[in-house]
């Protein structure tokens, strides 16, 4: 019981310190195809859908990994992609 209480305290402390990304990273499966819901918003000026924003927030811990992939970098690092991320309230992480 003490171990689970200590673990809970540590997790809450990390969350309060804004380190929720570290906790999410372990649970997120990085899959760039999940961002296909954002394709129309990134390639045009249409606003992002709720599904796009949800997937973008889910995949946020993976964005630095996607930026290292030459096939994904141009799309993920585009000005429109950053505008979509900001519109979704999920700014790009500092890599």
Coordinates of N, CA, C and O in Angstrom, one line a residue:
X1 N 0.8 -1.2 0.0 CA 0.0 0.0 0.0 C 0.9 1.3 0.0 O 0.6 2.2 -0.7
X2 N 2.0 1.2 0.8 CA 2.9 2.4 0.8 C 3.5 2.7 -0.5 O 3.6 3.8 -0.9
X3 N 3.8 1.6 -1.3 CA 4.4 1.8 -2.6 C 3.5 2.4 -3.5 O 3.8 3.4 -4.2
X4 N 2.2 2.0 -3.6 CA 1.3 2.6 -4.5 C 1.0 4.1 -4.1 O 0.7 4.9 -4.9
X5 N 0.9 4.4 -2.8 CA 0.7 5.7 -2.3 C 1.9 6.6 -2.8 O 1.7 7.7 -3.3
X6 N 3.1 6.1 -2.6 CA 4.3 6.9 -3.0 C 4.3 7.1 -4.5 O 4.6 8.2 -5.0
X7 N 3.9 6.1 -5.2 CA 3.9 6.2 -6.7 C 2.8 7.2 -7.1 O 3.1 8.1 -8.0
X8 N 1.7 7.2 -6.5 CA 0.6 8.2 -6.7 C 1.1 9.6 -6.4 O 0.9 10.5 -7.2
X9 N 1.8 9.8 -5.3 CA 2.3 11.1 -5.0 C 3.3 11.6 -6.0 O 3.3 12.8 -6.4
X10 N 4.2 10.7 -6.5 CA 5.2 11.1 -7.5 C 4.5 11.5 -8.8 O 4.8 12.5 -9.4
X11 N 3.5 10.7 -9.2 CA 2.8 11.0 -10.4 C 2.1 12.3 -10.3 O 2.1 13.1 -11.2
X12 N 1.5 12.6 -9.2 CA 0.8 13.9 -9.0 C 1.7 15.0 -9.0 O 1.5 16.1 -9.6
X13 N 2.9 14.8 -8.4 CA 3.9 15.9 -8.4 C 4.4 16.2 -9.8 O 4.5 17.4 -10.2
X14 N 4.6 15.2 -10.6 CA 5.1 15.4 -11.9 C 4.0 16.1 -12.8 O 4.3 17.0 -13.5
X15 N 2.8 15.7 -12.6 CA 1.7 16.4 -13.3 C 1.6 17.9 -12.9 O 1.5 18.7 -13.7
X16 N 1.7 18.1 -11.6 CA 1.7 19.5 -11.2 C 2.9 20.3 -11.6 O 2.8 21.5 -11.8
X17 N 4.0 19.7 -11.9 CA 5.1 20.4 -12.4 C 5.2 20.5 -13.9 O 6.1 21.0 -14.5
X18 N 4.1 20.1 -14.5 CA 4.0 20.3 -16.0 C 4.7 19.2 -16.7 O 5.0 19.4 -17.9
X19 N 5.0 18.1 -16.1 CA 5.8 17.1 -16.8 C 4.8 16.0 -17.2 O 5.3 14.8 -17.4
X20 N 3.6 16.3 -17.5 CA 2.6 15.2 -17.9 C 3.1 14.6 -19.2 O 2.7 13.4 -19.5
X21 N 3.9 15.3 -20.0 CA 4.4 14.7 -21.3 C 5.2 13.4 -21.0 O 5.1 12.5 -21.8
X22 N 6.0 13.4 -19.9 CA 6.8 12.3 -19.6 C 5.9 11.1 -19.3 O 6.2 9.9 -19.7
X23 N 4.8 11.3 -18.6 CA 3.9 10.2 -18.3 C 3.1 9.7 -19.5 O 2.9 8.5 -19.7
X24 N 2.7 10.6 -20.4 CA 2.0 10.3 -21.6 C 2.9 9.5 -22.6 O 2.4 8.7 -23.3
X25 N 4.1 9.9 -22.6 CA 5.0 9.3 -23.6 C 5.1 7.8 -23.5 O 5.1 7.1 -24.5
X26 N 5.0 7.3 -22.3 CA 5.1 5.9 -22.1 C 3.8 5.2 -22.6 O 3.9 4.1 -23.0
X27 N 2.7 5.9 -22.6 CA 1.4 5.3 -23.0 C 1.1 5.5 -24.4 O 0.2 4.9 -25.0
X28 N 1.8 6.4 -25.1 CA 1.4 6.8 -26.5 C 2.2 5.9 -27.4 O 3.4 5.6 -27.3
X29 N 1.5 5.4 -28.4 CA 2.1 4.6 -29.5 C 2.2 5.6 -30.7 O 1.2 6.2 -31.2
X30 N 3.5 5.9 -31.0 CA 3.7 6.9 -32.1 C 3.4 6.3 -33.4 O 3.9 5.3 -33.8
X31 N 2.4 6.9 -34.1 CA 1.9 6.5 -35.4 C 1.5 7.7 -36.1 O 0.5 8.3 -35.9
X32 N 2.4 8.2 -37.1 CA 2.1 9.4 -37.8 C 0.8 9.3 -38.6 O 0.2 10.4 -38.9
X33 N 0.4 8.1 -38.9 CA -0.9 8.0 -39.7 C -2.1 8.5 -38.9 O -3.1 8.9 -39.4
X34 N -1.9 8.6 -37.5 CA -3.0 9.1 -36.7 C -3.2 10.6 -37.0 O -4.3 11.1 -36.7
X35 N -2.2 11.2 -37.5 CA -2.3 12.7 -37.9 C -3.0 12.9 -39.2 O -3.2 14.0 -39.6
X36 N -3.4 11.8 -39.9 CA -4.1 12.0 -41.2 C -5.4 12.7 -41.0 O -5.9 13.4 -42.0
X37 N -6.0 12.7 -39.8 CA -7.2 13.5 -39.6 C -6.9 15.0 -39.7 O -7.9 15.8 -39.9
X38 N -5.7 15.4 -39.7 CA -5.3 16.8 -39.8 C -4.8 17.2 -41.2 O -4.5 18.4 -41.4
X39 N -4.8 16.3 -42.1 CA -4.3 16.5 -43.5 C -4.9 17.7 -44.2 O -4.2 18.6 -44.7
X40 N -6.2 17.8 -44.1 CA -6.9 18.9 -44.9 C -6.6 20.2 -44.2 O -6.4 21.2 -44.9
X41 N -6.5 20.2 -42.9 CA -6.2 21.5 -42.2 C -4.8 21.9 -42.4 O -4.5 23.1 -42.5
X42 N -3.9 21.0 -42.5 CA -2.5 21.3 -42.7 C -2.2 21.7 -44.2 O -1.4 22.7 -44.4
X43 N -2.9 21.1 -45.1 CA -2.6 21.4 -46.5 C -3.5 22.5 -47.1 O -3.3 23.0 -48.2
X44 N -4.5 23.0 -46.4 CA -5.3 24.1 -46.8 C -5.5 25.0 -45.6 O -4.9 24.9 -44.6
X45 N -6.4 25.9 -45.8 CA -6.7 26.9 -44.7 C -7.9 26.5 -43.9 O -8.5 27.4 -43.2
X46 N -8.4 25.3 -44.0 CA -9.6 24.9 -43.3 C -9.2 24.7 -41.8 O -8.1 24.3 -41.5
X47 N -10.1 25.1 -40.9 CA -9.8 24.9 -39.5 C -9.8 23.4 -39.1 O -10.4 22.6 -39.8
X48 N -9.0 23.1 -38.1 CA -8.8 21.7 -37.7 C -10.1 21.2 -37.1 O -10.8 21.9 -36.4
X49 N -10.4 19.9 -37.4 CA -11.6 19.3 -36.8 C -11.3 18.9 -35.3 O -10.2 18.9 -34.9
X50 N -12.4 18.6 -34.6 CA -12.2 18.1 -33.2 C -11.4 16.8 -33.2 O -10.5 16.6 -32.3
X51 N -11.6 15.9 -34.2 CA -10.8 14.7 -34.3 C -9.3 15.0 -34.5 O -8.5 14.4 -33.9
X52 N -9.1 16.0 -35.4 CA -7.7 16.4 -35.7 C -7.0 16.8 -34.4 O -5.9 16.4 -34.1
X53 N -7.7 17.7 -33.7 CA -7.1 18.2 -32.4 C -6.9 17.1 -31.4 O -5.8 17.1 -30.7
X54 N -7.8 16.2 -31.3 CA -7.7 15.1 -30.4 C -6.4 14.2 -30.8 O -5.6 13.9 -29.9
X55 N -6.3 13.9 -32.0 CA -5.2 13.1 -32.5 C -3.8 13.9 -32.3 O -2.8 13.3 -32.0
X56 N -3.9 15.1 -32.6 CA -2.7 15.9 -32.5 C -2.2 16.0 -31.0 O -1.0 15.8 -30.7
X57 N -3.1 16.2 -30.1 CA -2.8 16.2 -28.7 C -2.3 14.8 -28.2 O -1.3 14.7 -27.5
X58 N -2.9 13.8 -28.8 CA -2.5 12.4 -28.4 C -1.0 12.1 -29.0 O -0.2 11.5 -28.3
X59 N -0.7 12.6 -30.1 CA 0.6 12.3 -30.8 C 1.6 13.4 -30.4 O 2.8 13.3 -30.9
X60 N 1.3 14.4 -29.6 CA 2.2 15.5 -29.3 C 3.6 15.0 -28.8 O 4.6 15.5 -29.2
X61 N 3.6 14.0 -27.9 CA 4.9 13.5 -27.4 C 5.8 12.9 -28.5 O 7.0 12.7 -28.3
X62 N 5.2 12.6 -29.7 CA 5.9 12.0 -30.8 C 6.4 13.0 -31.8 O 7.2 12.6 -32.7
X63 N 6.0 14.2 -31.7 CA 6.3 15.2 -32.7 C 7.8 15.4 -32.9 O 8.3 15.5 -34.1
X64 N 8.6 15.4 -31.9 CA 10.1 15.5 -32.0 C 10.6 14.3 -32.8 O 11.5 14.5 -33.7
X65 N 10.1 13.1 -32.6 CA 10.5 12.0 -33.4 C 10.1 12.1 -34.8 O 10.9 11.8 -35.7
X66 N 8.9 12.6 -35.1 CA 8.5 12.8 -36.5 C 9.4 13.9 -37.2 O 9.6 13.8 -38.4
X67 N 9.8 14.9 -36.4 CA 10.7 15.9 -37.0 C 12.0 15.4 -37.5 O 12.7 15.9 -38.3
X68 N 12.5 14.3 -36.9 CA 13.7 13.7 -37.2 C 13.6 12.8 -38.5 O 14.6 12.4 -39.1
X69 N 12.4 12.5 -38.9 CA 12.1 11.6 -40.0 C 12.1 12.5 -41.3 O 11.2 13.3 -41.4
X70 N 13.0 12.4 -42.2 CA 13.0 13.2 -43.4 C 11.7 13.2 -44.2 O 11.4 14.1 -44.9
X71 N 11.0 12.0 -44.2 CA 9.8 11.9 -44.9 C 8.6 12.7 -44.3 O 7.7 13.1 -44.9
X72 N 8.7 12.9 -43.0 CA 7.6 13.6 -42.2 C 8.0 15.0 -41.9 O 7.1 15.8 -41.7
X73 N 9.2 15.3 -41.9 CA 9.7 16.7 -41.4 C 9.0 17.8 -42.2 O 8.5 18.8 -41.5
X74 N 9.0 17.7 -43.5 CA 8.4 18.8 -44.3 C 6.9 19.1 -43.9 O 6.5 20.3 -43.8
X75 N 6.2 18.0 -43.7 CA 4.8 18.2 -43.4 C 4.6 18.7 -41.9 O 3.9 19.6 -41.6
X76 N 5.3 18.0 -41.0 CA 5.1 18.3 -39.6 C 5.7 19.6 -39.2 O 5.1 20.3 -38.3
X77 N 6.7 20.1 -39.9 CA 7.4 21.3 -39.5 C 6.9 22.5 -40.4 O 7.4 23.6 -40.3
X78 N 5.8 22.3 -41.2 CA 5.3 23.4 -42.0 C 4.6 24.4 -41.2 O 4.1 24.2 -40.1
X79 N 4.6 25.7 -41.7 CA 3.9 26.7 -41.0 C 2.4 26.4 -40.7 O 1.9 26.7 -39.7
X80 N 1.8 25.8 -41.7 CA 0.4 25.4 -41.5 C 0.2 24.4 -40.4 O -0.8 24.4 -39.6
X81 N 1.1 23.4 -40.3 CA 1.1 22.4 -39.2 C 1.2 23.1 -37.8 O 0.4 22.8 -36.9
X82 N 2.0 24.1 -37.7 CA 2.2 24.8 -36.5 C 0.9 25.7 -36.2 O 0.5 25.8 -35.0
X83 N 0.3 26.2 -37.2 CA -0.9 27.0 -37.0 C -2.0 26.0 -36.5 O -2.8 26.4 -35.7
X84 N -2.1 24.8 -37.1 CA -3.1 23.9 -36.7 C -2.9 23.5 -35.2 O -3.8 23.4 -34.4
X85 N -1.6 23.2 -34.9 CA -1.3 22.9 -33.5 C -1.7 24.0 -32.5 O -2.3 23.7 -31.5
X86 N -1.4 25.2 -32.9 CA -1.8 26.4 -32.1 C -3.3 26.5 -32.0 O -3.9 26.8 -30.9
X87 N -4.0 26.3 -33.1 CA -5.5 26.4 -33.1 C -6.1 25.3 -32.2 O -7.2 25.5 -31.6
X88 N -5.4 24.2 -32.1 CA -5.9 23.1 -31.3 C -5.5 23.3 -29.8 O -5.8 22.4 -29.0
X89 N -4.7 24.3 -29.5 CA -4.3 24.5 -28.2 C -3.2 23.5 -27.8 O -3.0 23.2 -26.6
X90 N -2.4 23.0 -28.7 CA -1.4 22.1 -28.5 C -0.1 22.5 -29.2 O 0.3 21.9 -30.2
X91 N 0.6 23.6 -28.7 CA 1.8 24.1 -29.3 C 2.9 23.0 -29.4 O 2.9 22.1 -28.7
X92 N 3.7 23.2 -30.4 CA 4.8 22.3 -30.6 C 5.8 22.2 -29.4 O 6.0 23.3 -28.8
X93 N 6.2 21.1 -29.1 CA 7.2 21.0 -28.0 C 8.6 21.5 -28.5 O 8.8 21.6 -29.7
X94 N 9.4 21.9 -27.6 CA 10.8 22.3 -27.9 C 11.6 21.0 -28.0 O 11.7 20.2 -27.0
X95 N 12.2 20.7 -29.2 CA 12.9 19.5 -29.4 C 14.4 19.7 -29.1 O 14.9 20.7 -29.4

